[in-house]
CSV table of C-alpha atoms in Angstrom, one decimal:
chain,number,residue,atom,x,y,z
A,113,MET,CA,24.8,0.2,-18.5
A,114,PRO,CA,23.7,-2.1,-21.5
A,115,SER,CA,20.8,-0.6,-23.5
A,116,PHE,CA,18.8,-3.8,-23.4
A,117,SER,CA,19.0,-3.8,-19.6
A,118,LEU,CA,17.9,-0.2,-19.4
A,119,SER,CA,14.9,-1.0,-21.6
A,120,ASP,CA,14.1,-4.0,-19.5
A,121,ARG,CA,14.1,-1.9,-16.3
A,122,ALA,CA,12.1,0.9,-17.8
A,123,LEU,CA,9.4,-1.5,-18.9
A,124,ALA,CA,9.5,-3.3,-15.6
A,125,SER,CA,9.0,0.0,-13.8
A,126,LEU,CA,5.8,0.9,-15.7
A,127,THR,CA,4.7,-2.7,-15.4
A,128,GLY,CA,5.3,-2.7,-11.6
A,129,LEU,CA,3.4,0.5,-11.3
A,130,ALA,CA,0.4,-1.2,-13.0
A,131,LEU,CA,0.7,-4.4,-11.0
A,132,GLY,CA,0.9,-2.7,-7.7
A,133,ASP,CA,-2.0,-0.5,-8.6
A,134,ALA,CA,-4.2,-3.4,-9.7
A,135,LEU,CA,-3.4,-5.5,-6.6
A,136,GLY,CA,-4.4,-2.6,-4.4
A,137,MET,CA,-7.5,-1.7,-6.4
A,138,PRO,CA,-9.9,-3.8,-4.4
A,139,THR,CA,-8.5,-2.9,-1.0
A,140,GLN,CA,-8.0,0.9,-1.4
A,141,SER,CA,-9.4,3.1,1.4
A,142,MET,CA,-10.2,0.0,3.5
A,143,SER,CA,-8.8,-0.5,7.0
A,144,HIS,CA,-6.1,-3.1,7.7
A,145,GLU,CA,-8.7,-5.2,9.6
A,146,ALA,CA,-11.3,-5.0,6.9
A,147,ILE,CA,-8.8,-6.2,4.3
A,148,ALA,CA,-7.8,-9.1,6.5
A,149,ASP,CA,-11.4,-10.1,7.0
A,150,SER,CA,-12.3,-9.8,3.4
A,151,TYR,CA,-9.2,-11.1,1.6
A,152,GLY,CA,-6.7,-12.3,4.1
A,153,ARG,CA,-3.2,-11.5,2.9
A,154,VAL,CA,-3.4,-10.4,-0.8
A,155,THR,CA,-1.3,-12.6,-3.0
A,156,GLY,CA,-2.9,-12.1,-6.4
A,157,PHE,CA,-5.5,-10.2,-8.3
A,158,VAL,CA,-9.1,-10.1,-7.0
A,159,GLY,CA,-12.2,-8.2,-8.0
A,160,ALA,CA,-13.6,-5.4,-6.0
A,161,GLY,CA,-15.7,-6.8,-3.2
A,162,PRO,CA,-18.9,-5.5,-1.5
A,163,LEU,CA,-17.0,-3.2,0.9
A,164,GLN,CA,-15.1,-1.5,-1.9
A,165,ARG,CA,-16.8,1.9,-2.5
A,166,ILE,CA,-14.4,3.6,-4.8
A,167,ALA,CA,-13.7,0.8,-7.3
A,168,ALA,CA,-17.1,-0.9,-6.9
A,169,GLY,CA,-17.6,-3.6,-9.5
A,170,MET,CA,-14.1,-3.4,-11.1
A,171,ALA,CA,-12.7,-6.7,-12.4
A,172,ALA,CA,-9.6,-8.4,-11.0
A,173,GLY,CA,-6.5,-6.9,-12.5
A,174,SER,CA,-8.0,-3.5,-13.2
A,175,ILE,CA,-5.8,-0.4,-12.8
A,176,THR,CA,-6.9,2.8,-11.2
A,177,ASP,CA,-6.1,6.5,-11.5
A,178,ASP,CA,-2.5,5.9,-10.4
A,179,THR,CA,-1.5,4.1,-13.6
A,180,GLU,CA,-3.8,6.1,-15.9
A,181,GLN,CA,-2.5,9.4,-14.7
A,182,ALA,CA,1.1,8.2,-15.0
A,183,LEU,CA,0.4,7.2,-18.6
A,184,LEU,CA,-1.2,10.6,-19.3
A,185,LEU,CA,1.9,12.3,-18.0
A,186,ALA,CA,4.1,10.0,-20.1
A,187,LYS,CA,2.1,10.8,-23.2
A,188,LEU,CA,2.4,14.6,-22.7
A,189,LEU,CA,6.0,14.3,-21.7
A,190,ILE,CA,6.9,12.4,-24.9
A,191,GLU,CA,4.7,14.6,-27.1
A,192,GLY,CA,6.3,17.7,-25.6
A,193,GLY,CA,9.9,16.5,-26.1
A,194,GLY,CA,10.5,16.3,-22.3
A,195,ARG,CA,8.3,19.2,-21.3
A,196,VAL,CA,4.7,19.0,-20.0
A,197,ASP,CA,2.4,22.0,-20.9
A,198,PRO,CA,0.5,22.8,-17.6
A,199,ARG,CA,-2.7,23.7,-19.4
A,200,ALA,CA,-2.6,20.6,-21.5
A,201,PHE,CA,-2.0,18.5,-18.4
A,202,ALA,CA,-5.0,20.1,-16.6
A,203,ASP,CA,-7.2,19.6,-19.7
A,204,GLY,CA,-6.1,16.0,-19.8
A,205,LEU,CA,-6.9,15.4,-16.2
A,206,VAL,CA,-10.4,16.9,-16.6
A,207,ALA,CA,-11.0,14.7,-19.7
A,208,TRP,CA,-9.9,11.7,-17.8
A,209,GLU,CA,-12.2,12.4,-14.8
A,210,ARG,CA,-15.1,13.0,-17.2
A,211,SER,CA,-14.5,9.6,-18.8
A,212,MET,CA,-14.4,7.9,-15.4
A,213,GLN,CA,-17.7,9.6,-14.5
A,214,GLU,CA,-19.3,8.4,-17.8
A,215,ARG,CA,-18.3,4.8,-16.8
A,216,GLY,CA,-19.9,5.2,-13.4
A,217,SER,CA,-16.7,5.1,-11.5
A,218,LEU,CA,-16.0,6.9,-8.2
A,219,ASP,CA,-12.3,6.7,-8.9
A,220,LEU,CA,-11.9,10.4,-9.7
A,221,LEU,CA,-9.3,13.1,-9.2
A,222,GLY,CA,-7.8,13.3,-5.7
A,223,PRO,CA,-8.4,16.3,-3.5
A,224,SER,CA,-5.2,18.2,-4.3
A,225,THR,CA,-5.4,17.6,-8.0
A,226,LYS,CA,-9.1,18.4,-8.2
A,227,ALA,CA,-8.7,21.7,-6.4
A,228,ALA,CA,-5.7,22.7,-8.5
A,229,VAL,CA,-7.2,21.8,-11.8
A,230,THR,CA,-10.4,23.7,-10.9
A,231,ARG,CA,-8.4,26.8,-10.0
A,232,LEU,CA,-6.2,26.6,-13.1
A,233,LEU,CA,-9.2,26.4,-15.4
A,234,GLU,CA,-10.7,29.4,-13.6
A,235,GLY,CA,-7.7,31.4,-14.6
A,236,VAL,CA,-5.5,31.2,-11.5
A,237,PRO,CA,-1.7,31.2,-12.5
A,238,VAL,CA,0.0,27.9,-12.6
A,239,ALA,CA,2.4,28.8,-9.8
A,240,GLU,CA,-0.6,29.4,-7.5
A,241,ALA,CA,-3.0,26.7,-8.6
A,242,GLY,CA,-1.2,23.9,-6.9
A,243,SER,CA,-0.2,25.8,-3.8
A,244,GLY,CA,-2.3,23.5,-1.5
A,245,GLY,CA,-1.3,20.2,-3.0
A,246,THR,CA,0.4,18.1,-0.3
A,247,THR,CA,-1.1,14.7,-1.0
A,248,ASN,CA,0.6,11.8,-3.0
A,249,GLY,CA,-1.0,12.6,-6.3
A,250,ALA,CA,2.2,13.9,-7.8
A,251,ALA,CA,4.2,11.0,-6.5
A,252,MET,CA,1.8,8.3,-7.7
A,253,ARG,CA,2.2,9.4,-11.4
A,254,ILE,CA,5.9,10.5,-11.4
A,255,ALA,CA,7.4,7.3,-12.7
A,256,PRO,CA,7.7,8.7,-16.3
A,257,ILE,CA,9.9,11.5,-15.0
A,258,GLY,CA,12.2,9.0,-13.2
A,259,ILE,CA,12.5,6.9,-16.4
A,260,ALA,CA,13.1,9.9,-18.7
A,261,THR,CA,15.6,11.8,-16.4
A,262,PRO,CA,19.1,10.6,-15.3
A,263,VAL,CA,19.8,10.6,-11.6
A,264,ASP,CA,23.4,11.7,-11.8
A,265,ASP,CA,22.3,15.4,-12.0
A,266,LEU,CA,20.0,15.2,-8.9
A,267,ALA,CA,19.1,18.9,-8.9
A,268,GLY,CA,18.1,18.6,-12.6
A,269,LEU,CA,15.9,15.6,-11.8
A,270,VAL,CA,14.2,17.5,-9.0
A,271,ASP,CA,13.8,20.4,-11.5
A,272,ALA,CA,11.9,18.0,-13.8
A,273,VAL,CA,9.8,16.7,-10.9
A,274,GLU,CA,8.9,20.2,-9.9
A,275,ALA,CA,7.9,21.1,-13.4
A,276,ALA,CA,5.7,18.1,-13.8
A,277,SER,CA,4.2,18.4,-10.3
A,278,SER,CA,3.7,22.0,-9.5
A,279,VAL,CA,0.5,22.4,-11.6
A,280,THR,CA,-1.3,20.4,-8.9
A,281,HIS,CA,1.2,19.9,-6.1
A,282,ASN,CA,3.3,23.0,-5.8
A,283,THR,CA,4.3,22.5,-2.1
A,284,GLY,CA,7.5,21.2,-0.5
A,285,LEU,CA,5.6,18.1,0.7
A,286,GLY,CA,4.1,17.3,-2.7
A,287,ILE,CA,7.4,17.8,-4.6
A,288,SER,CA,9.5,16.1,-2.0
A,289,GLY,CA,7.5,12.9,-2.1
A,290,ALA,CA,7.4,12.9,-5.9
A,291,ALA,CA,11.2,13.6,-6.1
A,292,ALA,CA,11.9,10.7,-3.8
A,293,VAL,CA,10.0,8.2,-6.0
A,294,ALA,CA,11.4,9.6,-9.2
A,295,ALA,CA,15.0,9.4,-7.9
A,296,ALA,CA,14.6,5.9,-6.7
A,297,ILE,CA,13.3,4.8,-10.1
A,298,SER,CA,16.0,6.7,-12.0
A,299,ALA,CA,18.7,5.2,-9.8
A,300,GLY,CA,17.3,1.8,-10.3
A,301,LEU,CA,17.4,2.2,-14.1
A,302,ALA,CA,21.1,3.2,-13.7
A,303,GLY,CA,21.9,-0.1,-11.9
A,304,ALA,CA,21.8,1.0,-8.3
A,305,SER,CA,21.2,-1.4,-5.4
A,306,VAL,CA,18.2,-1.0,-3.2
A,307,ASP,CA,20.1,0.9,-0.6
A,308,GLU,CA,21.8,3.1,-3.2
A,309,ALA,CA,18.5,3.9,-4.8
A,310,LEU,CA,16.9,4.8,-1.5
A,311,ASP,CA,19.9,7.0,-0.6
A,312,ARG,CA,19.3,8.9,-3.8
A,313,ALA,CA,15.6,9.1,-3.0
A,314,THR,CA,16.4,10.6,0.4
A,315,GLU,CA,18.7,13.2,-1.1
A,316,ALA,CA,16.1,14.1,-3.7
A,317,ALA,CA,13.4,14.4,-1.0
A,318,ARG,CA,15.6,16.9,0.9
A,319,LEU,CA,16.0,19.0,-2.3
A,320,GLY,CA,12.4,18.8,-3.2
A,321,ALA,CA,11.3,19.9,0.3
A,322,ARG,CA,12.8,23.3,-0.5
A,323,ARG,CA,10.7,23.8,-3.6
A,324,GLY,CA,7.2,25.1,-3.9
A,325,VAL,CA,5.1,26.6,-1.1
A,326,TRP,CA,6.0,25.6,2.5
A,327,VAL,CA,3.3,23.6,4.3
A,328,ALA,CA,3.6,22.1,7.7
A,329,GLY,CA,4.1,18.4,7.8
A,330,GLY,CA,6.7,15.8,8.7
A,331,ASP,CA,9.9,16.0,6.7
A,332,ILE,CA,9.8,13.2,4.1
A,333,ALA,CA,13.6,12.7,3.9
A,334,SER,CA,13.9,12.5,7.7
A,335,ARG,CA,11.0,10.1,8.0
A,336,LEU,CA,12.3,7.9,5.2
A,337,ALA,CA,15.8,7.7,6.8
A,338,HIS,CA,14.3,6.8,10.1
A,339,PHE,CA,11.9,4.2,9.0
A,340,ARG,CA,14.4,2.5,6.6
A,341,ALA,CA,16.5,1.9,9.7
A,342,TRP,CA,13.6,1.0,11.9
A,343,LEU,CA,11.4,-1.4,9.9
A,344,PRO,CA,13.9,-4.2,9.4
A,345,GLY,CA,14.1,-4.5,13.2
A,346,VAL,CA,10.4,-5.2,13.4
A,347,PRO,CA,9.6,-9.0,13.4
A,348,ALA,CA,8.6,-10.0,9.9
A,349,ALA,CA,5.1,-11.1,10.8
A,350,GLU,CA,4.4,-7.6,12.3
A,351,ARG,CA,5.9,-5.4,9.6
A,352,VAL,CA,2.8,-4.8,7.5
A,353,ARG,CA,0.8,-3.8,10.6
A,354,ALA,CA,3.7,-1.6,11.8
A,355,VAL,CA,3.7,0.3,8.5
A,356,TYR,CA,-0.1,0.9,8.9
A,357,ASP,CA,0.1,1.9,12.6
A,358,VAL,CA,3.4,3.8,12.8
A,359,ILE,CA,4.4,5.1,9.4
A,360,GLY,CA,0.8,5.6,8.2
A,361,THR,CA,-0.9,4.9,4.9
A,362,SER,CA,-3.1,7.9,4.2
A,363,VAL,CA,-3.0,10.0,1.1
A,364,ALA,CA,-0.6,12.4,2.9
A,365,SER,CA,2.8,12.3,1.1
A,366,GLN,CA,4.7,12.1,4.3
A,367,GLU,CA,2.9,8.8,5.1
A,368,SER,CA,2.2,6.9,1.9
A,369,VAL,CA,5.4,7.8,0.0
A,370,VAL,CA,7.5,6.8,3.1
A,371,ALA,CA,5.4,3.6,3.5
A,372,ALA,CA,6.0,2.5,-0.1
A,373,LEU,CA,9.7,3.2,0.1
A,374,ALA,CA,10.0,1.6,3.5
A,375,LEU,CA,8.5,-1.6,2.1
A,376,VAL,CA,11.0,-1.5,-0.8
A,377,SER,CA,13.8,-1.1,1.6
A,378,LEU,CA,13.2,-4.6,3.0
A,379,ALA,CA,14.7,-6.0,-0.2
A,380,GLU,CA,12.2,-8.9,-0.2
A,381,ASP,CA,10.6,-10.6,-3.2
A,382,PRO,CA,9.1,-7.8,-5.3
A,383,TRP,CA,5.8,-9.6,-6.0
A,384,ALA,CA,5.3,-10.5,-2.4
A,385,THR,CA,6.1,-6.9,-1.4
A,386,LEU,CA,3.3,-5.7,-3.7
A,387,GLY,CA,1.0,-8.1,-1.9
A,388,GLU,CA,2.0,-6.6,1.4
A,389,ALA,CA,1.3,-3.1,0.0
A,390,ALA,CA,-2.2,-4.3,-1.1
A,391,SER,CA,-2.8,-5.8,2.4
A,392,VAL,CA,-1.6,-2.9,4.5
A,393,GLY,CA,-4.7,-0.7,4.5
A,394,GLY,CA,-5.3,2.9,3.6
A,395,ASP,CA,-4.2,4.1,0.2
A,396,THR,CA,-3.1,0.7,-0.9
A,397,ASP,CA,-3.3,1.1,-4.7
A,398,THR,CA,-1.1,4.2,-4.6
A,399,ILE,CA,1.4,2.6,-2.2
A,400,GLY,CA,1.5,-0.5,-4.4
A,401,ALA,CA,1.9,1.6,-7.6
A,402,MET,CA,4.8,3.6,-6.1
A,403,ALA,CA,6.5,0.5,-4.7
A,404,GLY,CA,6.0,-1.4,-7.9
A,405,ALA,CA,7.5,1.3,-10.1
A,406,VAL,CA,10.6,1.4,-7.9
A,407,LEU,CA,11.0,-2.3,-7.6
A,408,GLY,CA,10.6,-2.8,-11.3
A,409,ALA,CA,13.4,-0.3,-12.0
A,410,LEU,CA,15.6,-2.1,-9.5
A,411,HIS,CA,15.0,-5.7,-10.5
A,412,GLY,CA,13.7,-5.7,-14.1
A,413,MET,CA,11.0,-7.7,-15.7
A,414,ALA,CA,12.2,-10.9,-14.1
A,415,ALA,CA,10.7,-9.7,-10.9
A,416,TRP,CA,7.2,-9.9,-12.2
A,417,PRO,CA,5.3,-13.2,-12.7
A,418,GLU,CA,4.5,-13.6,-16.4
A,419,ALA,CA,0.9,-14.6,-15.8
A,420,ALA,CA,0.3,-11.5,-13.7
A,421,VAL,CA,1.8,-9.3,-16.4
A,422,ALA,CA,-0.3,-10.9,-19.0
A,423,THR,CA,-3.5,-10.4,-16.9
A,424,VAL,CA,-2.9,-6.7,-16.2
A,425,THR,CA,-2.0,-6.1,-19.8
A,426,ARG,CA,-5.1,-7.8,-21.2
A,427,VAL,CA,-7.6,-6.5,-18.7
A,428,ASN,CA,-6.5,-2.9,-19.2
A,429,GLY,CA,-5.4,-2.9,-22.9
A,430,LEU,CA,-1.9,-1.6,-21.9
A,431,GLN,CA,0.8,-0.9,-24.4
A,432,LEU,CA,3.7,-0.3,-22.0
A,433,PRO,CA,6.7,-1.2,-24.2
A,434,GLU,CA,6.0,1.8,-26.6
A,435,VAL,CA,5.6,4.2,-23.7
A,436,ALA,CA,8.9,2.9,-22.1
A,437,ALA,CA,10.7,3.3,-25.4
A,438,GLY,CA,9.5,6.9,-25.8
A,439,LEU,CA,10.6,7.9,-22.3
A,440,LEU,CA,14.0,6.3,-22.8
A,441,LEU,CA,14.5,8.4,-25.9
A,442,LEU,CA,14.1,11.5,-23.7
A,443,ARG,CA,16.6,10.1,-21.2
A,444,GLU,CA,19.1,9.6,-24.0
A,445,ARG,CA,18.7,13.2,-25.1
A,446,VAL,CA,19.4,14.5,-21.6
């Protein structure tokens, strides 16, 4: 694959993550009905409205914890030459949350990450600290691993996902969801089609489910395979509601990760898909971030409107080309 194309897709993956996150910022944790009443169908950036509790007062185009934690992981991954020190990651997450509190934000660490970081800083071993993490916190920030790790050695990619995730999400569900997202991104960078990338995501989810601590919950690989086949048969006008009602859009990995990849599977316009993710209800910013990272890897920067990229870059002071380049250097070493 030409290096310029690889660079373009890597940058588009990080950009798509930020775009999906920012589109979903004002609608996160709202019901499908409340979003429809407040915003209609989301088609562009809007500021947080009066019903938005978590991101109250945030300006249109603002990113949330999804992008910020992904960039923290990318920074540590690059500085560590492909390895993330668990203690440094925990310290970085604590510092990030403290900075958010100082800004008066309620957009703080998720339940699994908060519990794991607290336990780790209390002296609990890394292998045990994340033993209750089943939510989508690992999957939402895993894009740097997908960019930095080739998909042709799928077991090796899942190893990298596990190493980056286990500090907070050392469960089969947490690792399986993150592995699915990372594999889809890595396959997209390698030139895979939508179906090929999601096939790899399903395989990676099966491998990931065998890692970490077993916790009861619907199998992510099985749910992804089922809903990839089911969703295209739903009338187009009813699909967003069907994702909300049937797949689920909570912070549970087996819901939101599957919801994001099911939306990707429709192979529709990437920007419109991110609008659907922001409109669906539930954990919209995370669903949008995961879908955007995968869609960017699949379609490159041409998928994203230039004006939207300019807005999200300016509002958040992002420097994504440098991050993408650093992650690709790690991929080349592998």
